[in-house]
XYZ file of C-alpha atoms in Angstrom:
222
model
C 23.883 -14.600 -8.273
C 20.711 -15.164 -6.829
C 18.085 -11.842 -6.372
C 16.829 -10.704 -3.335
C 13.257 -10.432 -3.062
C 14.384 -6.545 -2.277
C 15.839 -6.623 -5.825
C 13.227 -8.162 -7.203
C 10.809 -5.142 -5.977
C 13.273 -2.859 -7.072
C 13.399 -3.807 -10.355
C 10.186 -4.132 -11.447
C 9.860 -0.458 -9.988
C 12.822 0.707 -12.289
C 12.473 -1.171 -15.301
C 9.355 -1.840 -15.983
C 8.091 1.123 -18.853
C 5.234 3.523 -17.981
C 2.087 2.492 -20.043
C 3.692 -0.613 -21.435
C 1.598 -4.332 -21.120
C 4.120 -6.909 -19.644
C 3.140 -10.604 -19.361
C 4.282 -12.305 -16.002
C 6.611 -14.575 -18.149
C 7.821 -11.172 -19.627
C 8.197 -9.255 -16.393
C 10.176 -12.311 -15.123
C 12.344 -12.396 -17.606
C 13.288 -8.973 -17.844
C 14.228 -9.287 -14.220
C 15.996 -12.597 -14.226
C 14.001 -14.673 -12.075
C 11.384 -17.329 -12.292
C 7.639 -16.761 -12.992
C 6.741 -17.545 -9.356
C 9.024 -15.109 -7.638
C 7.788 -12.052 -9.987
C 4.020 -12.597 -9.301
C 4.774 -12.691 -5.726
C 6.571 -9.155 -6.152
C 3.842 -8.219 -8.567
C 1.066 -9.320 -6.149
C 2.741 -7.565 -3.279
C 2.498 -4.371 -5.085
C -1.423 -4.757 -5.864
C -1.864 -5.512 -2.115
C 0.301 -2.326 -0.849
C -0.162 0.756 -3.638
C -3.003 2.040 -2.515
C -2.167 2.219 1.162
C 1.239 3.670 -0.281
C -0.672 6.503 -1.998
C -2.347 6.892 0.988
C -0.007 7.468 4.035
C 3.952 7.543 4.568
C 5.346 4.958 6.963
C 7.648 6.437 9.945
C 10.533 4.763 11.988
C 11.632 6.437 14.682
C 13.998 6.076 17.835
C 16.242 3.104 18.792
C 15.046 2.274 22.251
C 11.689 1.361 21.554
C 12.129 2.040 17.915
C 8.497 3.574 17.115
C 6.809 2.902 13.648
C 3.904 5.406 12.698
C 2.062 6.257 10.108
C 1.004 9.306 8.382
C -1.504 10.595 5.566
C 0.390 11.671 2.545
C -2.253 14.601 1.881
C -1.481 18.085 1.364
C -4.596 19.464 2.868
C -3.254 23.151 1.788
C -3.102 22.294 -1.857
C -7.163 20.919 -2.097
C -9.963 22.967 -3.293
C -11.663 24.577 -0.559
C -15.347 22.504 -0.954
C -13.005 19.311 -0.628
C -11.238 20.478 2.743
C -14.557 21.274 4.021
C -15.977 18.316 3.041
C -13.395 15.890 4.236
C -12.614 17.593 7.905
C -15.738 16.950 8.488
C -15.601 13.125 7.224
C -15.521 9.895 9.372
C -12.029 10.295 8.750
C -11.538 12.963 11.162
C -14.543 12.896 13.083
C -14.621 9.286 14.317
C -12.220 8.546 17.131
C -9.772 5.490 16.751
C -10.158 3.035 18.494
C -7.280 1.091 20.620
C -7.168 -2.452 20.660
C -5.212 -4.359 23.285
C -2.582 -6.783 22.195
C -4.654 -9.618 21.925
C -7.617 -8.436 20.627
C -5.667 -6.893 17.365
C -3.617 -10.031 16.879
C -7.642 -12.067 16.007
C -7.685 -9.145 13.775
C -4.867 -8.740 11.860
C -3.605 -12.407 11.939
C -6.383 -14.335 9.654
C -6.234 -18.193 8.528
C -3.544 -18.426 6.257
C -5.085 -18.092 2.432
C -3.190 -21.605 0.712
C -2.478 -19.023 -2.567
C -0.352 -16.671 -0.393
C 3.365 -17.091 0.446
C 4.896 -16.017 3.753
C 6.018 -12.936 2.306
C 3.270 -11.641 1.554
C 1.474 -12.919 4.208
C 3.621 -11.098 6.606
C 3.941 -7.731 4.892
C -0.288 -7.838 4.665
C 0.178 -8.530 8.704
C 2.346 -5.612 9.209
C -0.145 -3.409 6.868
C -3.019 -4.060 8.737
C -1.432 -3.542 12.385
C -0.876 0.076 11.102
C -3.893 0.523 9.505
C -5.775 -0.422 13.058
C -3.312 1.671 15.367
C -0.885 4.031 13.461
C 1.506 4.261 16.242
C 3.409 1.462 18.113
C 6.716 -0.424 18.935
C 8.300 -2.689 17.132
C 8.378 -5.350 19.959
C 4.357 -4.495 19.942
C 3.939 -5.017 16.204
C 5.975 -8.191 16.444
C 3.323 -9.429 19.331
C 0.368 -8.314 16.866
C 1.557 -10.172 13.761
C 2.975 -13.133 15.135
C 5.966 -11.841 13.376
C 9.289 -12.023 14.876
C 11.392 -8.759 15.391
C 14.176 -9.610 12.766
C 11.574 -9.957 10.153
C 9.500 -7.191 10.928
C 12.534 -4.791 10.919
C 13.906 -6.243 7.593
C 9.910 -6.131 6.142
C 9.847 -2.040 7.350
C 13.002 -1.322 5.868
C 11.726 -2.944 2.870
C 8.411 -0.864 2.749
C 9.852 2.212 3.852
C 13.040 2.235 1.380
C 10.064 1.805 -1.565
C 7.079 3.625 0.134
C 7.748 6.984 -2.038
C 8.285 4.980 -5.411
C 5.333 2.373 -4.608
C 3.103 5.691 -4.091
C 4.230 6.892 -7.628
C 2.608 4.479 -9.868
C -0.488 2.592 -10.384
C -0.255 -1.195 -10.774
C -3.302 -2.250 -13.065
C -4.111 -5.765 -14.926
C -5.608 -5.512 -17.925
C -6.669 -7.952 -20.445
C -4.215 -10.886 -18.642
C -1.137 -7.968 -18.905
C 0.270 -5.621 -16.570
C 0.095 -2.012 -16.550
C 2.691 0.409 -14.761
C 1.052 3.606 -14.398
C 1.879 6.940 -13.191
C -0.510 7.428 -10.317
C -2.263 11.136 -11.111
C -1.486 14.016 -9.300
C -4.392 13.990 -6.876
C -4.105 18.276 -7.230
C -4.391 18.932 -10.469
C -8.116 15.944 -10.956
C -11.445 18.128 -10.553
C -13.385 17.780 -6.870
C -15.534 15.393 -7.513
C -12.704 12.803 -8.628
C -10.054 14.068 -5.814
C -13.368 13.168 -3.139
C -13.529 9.574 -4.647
C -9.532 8.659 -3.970
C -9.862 10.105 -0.750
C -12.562 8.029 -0.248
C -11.020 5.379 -1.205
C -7.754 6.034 0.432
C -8.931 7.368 3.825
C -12.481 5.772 4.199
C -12.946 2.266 2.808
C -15.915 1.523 4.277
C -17.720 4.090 2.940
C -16.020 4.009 -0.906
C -18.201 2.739 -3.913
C -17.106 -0.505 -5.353
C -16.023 0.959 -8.869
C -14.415 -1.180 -11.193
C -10.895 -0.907 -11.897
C -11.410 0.221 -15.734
C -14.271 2.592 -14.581
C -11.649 4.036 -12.480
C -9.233 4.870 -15.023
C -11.483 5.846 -17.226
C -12.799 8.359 -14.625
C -9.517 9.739 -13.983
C -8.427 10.222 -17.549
C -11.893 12.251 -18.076
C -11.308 14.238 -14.687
């Protein structure tokens, strides 16, 4: 029986082993499909976790049906020098900006990249339309990306079926292998370390370009 690309997802989020190094040849055939179809899973995942361990995707209603987004963070649970420090961040203190339906679609809909399929060109589309305005309709969102509706719904019920798991683990290459991690409990790292992921989650623009090993290696020492 042929896999769904859902079950392809699925699988690599429930079978691969924590802290184990998979090859793509091995990750594909652990899963049972061809090299091709697991790097586009795998590559999906790379483009998505951190926006996953970010913020929580919401569908609501029928008629519109509503998507939104949300931040994942527990502002209770931070050390007190971090709350202060981030309520008073661009994050919070810059006001977001709404784009008209033709203005986001130059944004969010770039020349296609020859490398990418149309499944992950698509879910990248729907990504960035929430990342530039975190609430609208589905028959907006379908305007935006240039996506029709049938796609975008199956795409969100995709995302939002694996958003929780997705936000669970970090995806990491190392040494031509790939990692699955378990992404660290943002509440139990040390200030400093908590500031740069929310940094990095919440304010891009403004987030050092630290390489992915650094990274680790920060977070194991935090």
């Amino acid at each position: 029986m042929k896999s769904t690309f859902e079950s392809v997802l699925e699988k690599i989020l429930d079978d691969m082993k924590l802290n184990r190094p998979y090859t793509m040849n091995q990750i594909a055939e652990m899963i049972g499909v061809n090299w091709s179809t697991a790097k586009r899973a795998v590559d999906i995942l790379f483009d998505i976790q951190d926006f996953f361990a970010a913020y929580e995707i919401l569908v609501l209603g029928e008629r519109p049906k509503m998507v939104l987004i949300q931040p994942r963070i527990r502002m209770s649970q931070l050390p007190s020098d971090v709350i202060d420090w981030f309520i008073t961040s661009s994050f919070f203190t810059t006001p977001k900006q709404s784009h008209e339906s033709d203005e986001a679609r130059t944004l969010i809909v770039e020349r296609v990249v020859e490398s990418r399929t149309p499944i992950n060109i698509a879910i990248d589309r729907i990504i960035r339309s929430l990342k530039l305005e975190d609430e609208l309709s589905i028959l907006e969102m379908s305007r935006r990306t240039e996506l029709n509706r049938r796609t975008v719904d199956r795409l969100l019920d995709l995302l939002v079926h694996h958003q929780d798991k997705i936000s669970q683990f970090r995806f990491v290459e190392m040494d031509g292998a790939i990692l699955k991690e378990p992404r660290p409990d943002l509440y139990e790292l040390d200030s400093p370390m908590i500031k740069l992921l929310l940094t990095k989650y919440y304010l891009p623009d403004e987030s050092p370009d630290i390489p992915e090993e650094k990274e680790r290696e920060l977070l194991r020492l935090s």
